Tab-separated table of C-alpha atoms and ligand atoms in Angstrom:
chain	number	residue	atom	x	y	z
C	1	MET	CA	19.156	6.956	13.370
C	2	GLU	CA	16.901	7.639	16.420
C	3	LEU	CA	14.027	5.563	17.379
C	4	PHE	CA	11.168	7.557	19.037
C	5	ARG	CA	8.249	5.788	20.789
C	6	THR	CA	6.243	9.080	21.698
C	7	ILE	CA	4.841	12.016	19.704
C	8	LEU	CA	6.700	14.389	21.998
C	9	GLU	CA	9.972	13.000	21.084
C	10	LEU	CA	9.335	12.974	17.417
C	11	GLN	CA	7.940	16.447	17.389
C	12	GLN	CA	10.854	17.975	19.398
C	13	ALA	CA	13.399	16.561	16.720
C	14	LEU	CA	11.169	17.700	13.706
C	15	THR	CA	10.438	21.136	15.066
C	16	ALA	CA	14.281	21.778	15.396
C	17	ASP	CA	14.656	20.476	11.771
C	18	ARG	CA	11.934	22.539	10.496
C	19	SER	CA	13.243	25.714	12.059
C	20	ALA	CA	16.628	24.904	10.476
C	21	GLY	CA	14.864	24.995	7.043
C	22	LEU	CA	15.318	21.189	6.470
C	23	THR	CA	12.909	19.347	4.197
C	24	ILE	CA	11.154	16.119	5.516
C	25	GLY	CA	10.462	12.952	3.582
C	26	PHE	CA	8.065	10.497	5.299
C	27	VAL	CA	7.614	6.806	4.669
C	28	PRO	CA	4.721	5.400	6.590
C	29	THR	CA	4.827	1.711	7.075
C	30	MET	CA	3.320	-1.135	9.218
C	31	GLY	CA	6.970	-2.706	9.562
C	32	ALA	CA	7.964	-6.204	8.482
C	33	LEU	CA	10.240	-4.187	6.061
C	34	HIS	CA	11.438	-5.488	2.754
C	35	PRO	CA	13.390	-4.130	-0.153
C	36	GLY	CA	10.289	-2.667	-1.505
C	37	HIS	CA	10.001	-0.329	1.620
C	38	LEU	CA	13.633	0.492	1.445
C	39	SER	CA	13.213	1.613	-2.111
C	40	LEU	CA	10.876	4.290	-0.795
C	41	VAL	CA	13.207	5.113	2.070
C	42	ASN	CA	16.114	5.516	-0.427
C	43	ARG	CA	14.026	7.790	-2.755
C	44	ALA	CA	13.001	9.893	0.342
C	45	GLY	CA	16.664	10.153	1.200
C	46	VAL	CA	17.439	11.494	-2.264
C	47	GLU	CA	14.754	13.971	-2.182
C	48	ASN	CA	14.726	15.280	1.299
C	49	ASP	CA	17.132	16.488	4.087
C	50	ARG	CA	15.577	14.432	6.790
C	51	VAL	CA	13.787	11.057	6.340
C	52	VAL	CA	11.122	9.737	8.875
C	53	VAL	CA	10.015	6.115	8.804
C	54	SER	CA	6.916	5.257	10.893
C	55	ILE	CA	6.332	1.670	11.973
C	56	PHE	CA	2.881	1.107	13.307
C	57	VAL	CA	0.453	-1.744	12.581
C	58	ASN	CA	-2.759	0.247	12.491
C	59	PRO	CA	-5.702	-1.663	13.959
C	60	THR	CA	-8.412	0.524	12.452
C	61	GLN	CA	-7.524	-0.494	8.886
C	62	PHE	CA	-7.968	-4.282	9.580
C	63	ASN	CA	-11.411	-5.629	9.047
C	64	ASP	CA	-10.312	-9.210	9.966
C	65	PRO	CA	-9.135	-9.603	13.518
C	66	SER	CA	-6.940	-12.754	12.609
C	67	ASP	CA	-5.084	-10.833	9.926
C	68	LEU	CA	-4.375	-7.985	12.576
C	69	ARG	CA	-3.257	-10.649	15.032
C	70	ASN	CA	-0.917	-12.541	12.522
C	71	TYR	CA	0.409	-9.404	10.874
C	72	PRO	CA	4.368	-9.813	11.206
C	73	ARG	CA	5.963	-7.556	13.837
C	74	THR	CA	9.757	-7.485	13.543
C	75	LEU	CA	11.026	-4.150	14.934
C	76	ASP	CA	14.579	-5.343	15.486
C	77	ALA	CA	15.024	-6.833	11.978
C	78	ASP	CA	13.239	-3.569	10.771
C	79	MET	CA	15.749	-1.208	12.484
C	80	ALA	CA	18.731	-3.312	11.141
C	81	LEU	CA	17.358	-2.876	7.556
C	82	LEU	CA	16.831	0.765	8.021
C	83	SER	CA	20.401	1.247	9.321
C	84	THR	CA	21.503	0.297	5.754
C	85	CYS	CA	19.623	3.242	4.352
C	86	ARG	CA	19.929	6.995	5.099
C	87	CYS	CA	16.908	7.357	7.567
C	88	GLU	CA	17.284	9.850	10.605
C	89	TYR	CA	14.041	8.918	12.625
C	90	VAL	CA	12.030	5.915	13.163
C	91	PHE	CA	8.669	6.462	14.833
C	92	ALA	CA	7.244	3.242	16.270
C	93	PRO	CA	4.518	4.356	18.634
C	94	SER	CA	1.934	2.112	20.633
C	95	VAL	CA	-1.603	2.031	19.670
C	96	ASP	CA	-2.656	4.152	22.653
C	97	GLU	CA	-0.055	6.909	21.592
C	98	ILE	CA	-1.868	7.031	18.230
C	99	TYR	CA	-5.400	6.579	19.568
C	100	PRO	CA	-5.552	7.829	23.105
C	101	VAL	CA	-9.298	7.946	22.290
C	102	PRO	CA	-11.124	5.976	19.530
C	103	ASP	CA	-11.014	7.756	16.207
C	104	ILE	CA	-14.542	8.231	15.102
C	105	ARG	CA	-13.916	10.274	11.864
C	106	LYS	CA	-15.629	8.908	8.711
C	107	PHE	CA	-14.099	9.829	5.361
C	108	ASP	CA	-16.095	9.784	2.226
C	109	PHE	CA	-14.112	8.700	-0.888
C	110	GLY	CA	-17.209	8.096	-3.008
C	111	SER	CA	-16.732	5.467	-5.742
C	112	LEU	CA	-12.948	5.316	-5.126
C	113	GLU	CA	-13.678	3.197	-1.953
C	114	SER	CA	-16.728	1.188	-3.148
C	115	VAL	CA	-14.568	-0.998	-5.445
C	116	MET	CA	-11.890	-3.690	-5.126
C	117	GLU	CA	-10.061	-3.538	-1.828
C	118	GLY	CA	-12.785	-1.016	-0.455
C	119	HIS	CA	-15.589	-3.551	-1.490
C	120	PHE	CA	-13.869	-6.714	-0.023
C	121	ARG	CA	-12.456	-5.066	2.950
C	122	PRO	CA	-15.189	-2.670	4.297
C	123	GLY	CA	-13.752	0.177	6.597
C	124	HIS	CA	-10.246	-0.516	5.432
C	125	PHE	CA	-9.642	2.806	3.682
C	126	ASN	CA	-11.286	4.810	6.306
C	127	GLY	CA	-8.794	3.184	8.856
C	128	VAL	CA	-5.927	3.947	6.428
C	129	ALA	CA	-7.170	7.588	6.062
C	130	GLN	CA	-7.410	8.014	9.831
C	131	VAL	CA	-3.864	6.852	10.517
C	132	VAL	CA	-2.256	8.599	7.548
C	133	SER	CA	-3.933	11.881	8.265
C	134	LYS	CA	-2.882	11.634	11.890
C	135	LEU	CA	0.692	10.797	10.989
C	136	PHE	CA	0.868	13.650	8.435
C	137	ASP	CA	-0.414	16.029	11.092
C	138	LEU	CA	2.385	14.749	13.443
C	139	VAL	CA	5.176	14.643	10.865
C	140	LYS	CA	4.112	17.414	8.622
C	141	PRO	CA	6.188	16.076	5.743
C	142	ASP	CA	7.011	17.935	2.571
C	143	LYS	CA	6.630	14.676	0.800
C	144	ALA	CA	5.229	11.286	1.588
C	145	TYR	CA	6.131	8.025	-0.322
C	146	PHE	CA	3.645	5.217	-1.299
C	147	GLY	CA	4.290	1.891	-3.153
C	148	LEU	CA	2.115	1.435	-6.302
C	149	LYS	CA	1.466	-2.246	-5.281
C	150	ASP	CA	-1.394	-0.652	-3.139
C	151	PHE	CA	-2.682	1.206	-6.077
C	152	GLN	CA	-6.058	2.091	-4.663
C	153	GLN	CA	-4.417	3.210	-1.438
C	154	TYR	CA	-2.389	5.685	-3.361
C	155	SER	CA	-5.472	7.034	-5.150
C	156	ILE	CA	-7.339	7.270	-1.945
C	157	ILE	CA	-4.423	9.136	-0.220
C	158	LYS	CA	-3.975	11.622	-2.869
C	159	ASN	CA	-7.777	12.196	-2.862
C	160	MET	CA	-7.600	12.715	0.970
C	161	CYS	CA	-4.759	15.301	0.629
C	162	SER	CA	-6.989	17.310	-1.932
C	163	MET	CA	-10.091	16.934	0.282
C	164	LEU	CA	-8.308	18.041	3.453
C	165	LYS	CA	-6.017	20.473	1.570
C	166	LEU	CA	-2.948	18.811	3.205
C	167	PRO	CA	0.308	20.505	1.699
C	168	VAL	CA	2.120	17.043	1.270
C	169	GLY	CA	3.551	15.965	-1.991
C	170	ILE	CA	2.452	12.227	-2.564
C	171	VAL	CA	5.072	10.389	-4.409
C	172	ALA	CA	4.230	7.074	-6.164
C	173	CYS	CA	6.991	4.391	-6.179
C	174	ASP	CA	7.219	1.595	-8.552
C	175	ILE	CA	6.356	-1.977	-7.356
C	176	VAL	CA	9.558	-3.873	-6.382
C	177	ARG	CA	9.506	-7.529	-7.320
C	178	GLU	CA	11.340	-10.632	-6.247
C	179	ALA	CA	13.415	-12.175	-9.135
C	180	ASP	CA	10.532	-14.577	-9.846
C	181	GLY	CA	8.186	-11.593	-10.393
C	182	LEU	CA	6.306	-11.762	-7.131
C	183	ALA	CA	5.494	-8.369	-5.728
C	184	MET	CA	7.247	-7.718	-2.520
C	185	SER	CA	4.932	-7.676	0.534
C	186	SER	CA	5.226	-8.136	4.150
C	187	ARG	CA	2.589	-10.879	3.946
C	188	ASN	CA	4.903	-12.997	1.666
C	189	THR	CA	6.723	-14.192	4.774
C	190	LEU	CA	3.335	-15.892	5.892
C	191	LEU	CA	3.188	-18.036	2.716
C	192	THR	CA	3.702	-21.880	3.060
C	193	PRO	CA	6.539	-23.221	0.821
C	194	GLU	CA	3.830	-24.701	-1.410
C	195	HIS	CA	2.051	-21.354	-1.929
C	196	ARG	CA	5.251	-19.533	-2.149
C	197	ALA	CA	6.236	-21.780	-5.147
C	198	ILE	CA	2.989	-21.006	-7.123
C	199	VAL	CA	2.323	-17.293	-6.376
C	200	PRO	CA	4.865	-15.930	-9.006
C	201	GLN	CA	2.167	-17.178	-11.443
C	202	ILE	CA	0.016	-14.106	-10.313
C	203	TYR	CA	2.373	-11.673	-12.032
C	204	SER	CA	3.115	-13.979	-14.974
C	205	THR	CA	-0.707	-14.172	-15.643
C	206	LEU	CA	-0.897	-10.407	-15.469
C	207	GLN	CA	1.861	-10.196	-17.965
C	208	ASN	CA	0.101	-12.529	-20.316
C	209	ALA	CA	-2.940	-10.526	-19.972
C	210	LEU	CA	-1.035	-7.431	-21.050
C	211	LYS	CA	-0.029	-9.283	-24.264
C	212	GLU	CA	-3.644	-10.327	-24.868
C	213	ALA	CA	-5.098	-6.893	-24.656
C	214	GLY	CA	-4.884	-6.326	-28.430
C	215	GLN	CA	-6.741	-9.391	-29.268
C	216	PHE	CA	-9.580	-9.522	-26.631
C	217	ARG	CA	-12.070	-7.138	-25.022
C	218	PRO	CA	-11.273	-6.061	-21.489
C	219	GLU	CA	-14.054	-8.276	-20.034
C	220	GLU	CA	-12.533	-11.283	-21.793
C	221	VAL	CA	-9.052	-10.519	-20.623
C	222	ARG	CA	-10.539	-10.254	-17.132
C	223	LYS	CA	-12.145	-13.647	-17.300
C	224	HIS	CA	-8.953	-15.320	-18.576
C	225	VAL	CA	-6.949	-13.933	-15.757
C	226	ILE	CA	-9.489	-15.192	-13.233
C	227	ASP	CA	-9.826	-18.613	-14.870
C	228	ARG	CA	-6.178	-19.100	-15.269
C	229	ILE	CA	-5.213	-18.390	-11.565
C	230	ASN	CA	-8.229	-20.354	-10.242
C	231	SER	CA	-7.365	-23.290	-12.374
C	232	LEU	CA	-3.919	-23.568	-10.672
C	233	GLY	CA	-5.785	-25.143	-7.779
C	234	LEU	CA	-3.918	-23.577	-4.884
C	235	LEU	CA	-4.822	-19.873	-5.511
C	236	GLN	CA	-8.355	-18.235	-5.368
C	237	VAL	CA	-8.929	-14.910	-7.066
C	238	GLU	CA	-11.025	-12.539	-5.045
C	239	TYR	CA	-11.117	-9.997	-7.657
C	240	PHE	CA	-9.522	-8.844	-11.046
C	241	GLU	CA	-10.735	-5.575	-12.438
C	242	ILE	CA	-9.261	-3.438	-15.233
C	243	VAL	CA	-9.887	0.109	-14.122
C	244	ASP	CA	-9.272	3.627	-15.083
C	245	GLU	CA	-6.276	4.854	-12.999
C	246	LEU	CA	-8.284	8.094	-11.914
C	247	THR	CA	-11.899	7.004	-11.459
C	248	LEU	CA	-11.127	3.256	-10.558
C	249	LYS	CA	-14.143	2.372	-12.551
C	250	ALA	CA	-13.789	-0.798	-14.608
C	251	ILE	CA	-13.332	-0.133	-18.312
C	252	SER	CA	-15.389	-1.536	-21.003
C	253	SER	CA	-13.236	-0.845	-23.988
C	254	TRP	CA	-9.480	-0.388	-24.561
C	255	GLU	CA	-10.419	2.779	-26.642
C	256	GLN	CA	-11.392	4.658	-23.431
C	257	LYS	CA	-8.957	7.504	-22.845
C	258	GLY	CA	-6.361	7.427	-20.076
C	259	THR	CA	-4.249	4.775	-18.275
C	260	LYS	CA	-5.730	1.473	-17.377
C	261	VAL	CA	-4.667	-0.550	-14.499
C	262	GLY	CA	-5.452	-4.295	-13.830
C	263	CYS	CA	-5.582	-4.810	-10.187
C	264	ILE	CA	-5.936	-8.160	-8.588
C	265	ALA	CA	-6.311	-9.784	-5.137
C	266	VAL	CA	-5.724	-13.535	-4.542
C	267	PHE	CA	-5.968	-15.820	-1.640
C	268	ALA	CA	-2.838	-18.263	-1.344
C	269	GLY	CA	-4.472	-20.258	1.432
C	270	LYS	CA	-5.224	-17.749	4.255
C	271	VAL	CA	-2.727	-15.184	2.961
C	272	ARG	CA	-4.297	-12.440	0.695
C	273	LEU	CA	-1.857	-10.891	-1.896
C	274	ILE	CA	-2.536	-7.986	-4.114
C	275	ASP	CA	-0.702	-6.753	-7.370
C	276	ASN	CA	-1.464	-4.838	-10.453
C	277	ILE	CA	-0.214	-4.171	-13.957
C	278	VAL	CA	-0.666	-0.918	-16.004
C	279	PHE	CA	-2.189	-1.715	-19.496
C	280	ALA	CA	-1.772	1.648	-21.239
C	281	LYS	CA	-0.322	4.919	-20.809
M	301	PAF	O1	0.622	0.622	3.191
M	301	PAF	C1	0.782	0.384	4.506
M	301	PAF	O2	1.697	-0.138	4.749
M	301	PAF	C2	-0.323	1.002	5.327
M	301	PAF	O3	-1.641	1.047	4.743
M	301	PAF	C3	0.034	2.475	5.706
M	301	PAF	C4	0.011	3.457	4.512
M	301	PAF	C5	1.338	2.453	6.433
M	301	PAF	C6	-1.056	2.911	6.714
M	301	PAF	O4	-1.083	2.187	7.936
């Protein structure tokens, strides 16, 4: 496994691989890796000849400066974890390497970005699109791997690839959970012991919502989830929406065609967690 800090080093290695006809799988990350990330790396390893993992805490996708400041940065531990997988190249550039000049591009994802994460974190998806499009341009992967915990991000990236006609296969990977159901996230390490003890209730509430779906209308299920989590005292729901998987518009009836996904964002103290559950295929 090689660690590259510059675009030049990365591109030298990848140009040689591409001329040898090797396929490239790419896992973009912001580091603070956990088994959820490793599941993406392992899948990339099964499906490609070369695996590239980027580790870059992208400033343009943070709308809250203290969130950016506190985001865990653990390169040595990340390298140790990656050495347990098949990963040929780690790309961990500086901010100046990625943004030698400010990126002023504005993406328009229409209604996909005006709801949920996009609504509560203005500019977030523009920043994600800036960095992911740059990274795709540098790595030119055959396939790129994204976790479904960030369901809206996955939707936006698929949309960006169609919009920019990028020849990258976007592979969605299932959410990986702790034994108690908490979705794995780099932010989990920031939870206090008190919050850590209660956050598994987010997923158990989503599972109950799934059971209730036959008896109650979507709007009622939505309210039950919000009320239940807020009633626990230590958690504050920012949003819970049951949306159509393609349009991300809130559904009004279970009879609507297509897969429905219940997406939630919850504050556990200062730590913001997201999760989701699929209601129907
Ligand atoms: O999901 C993430 O970790 C980030 O949003 C990504 C895709 C690496 C872009 O910075």
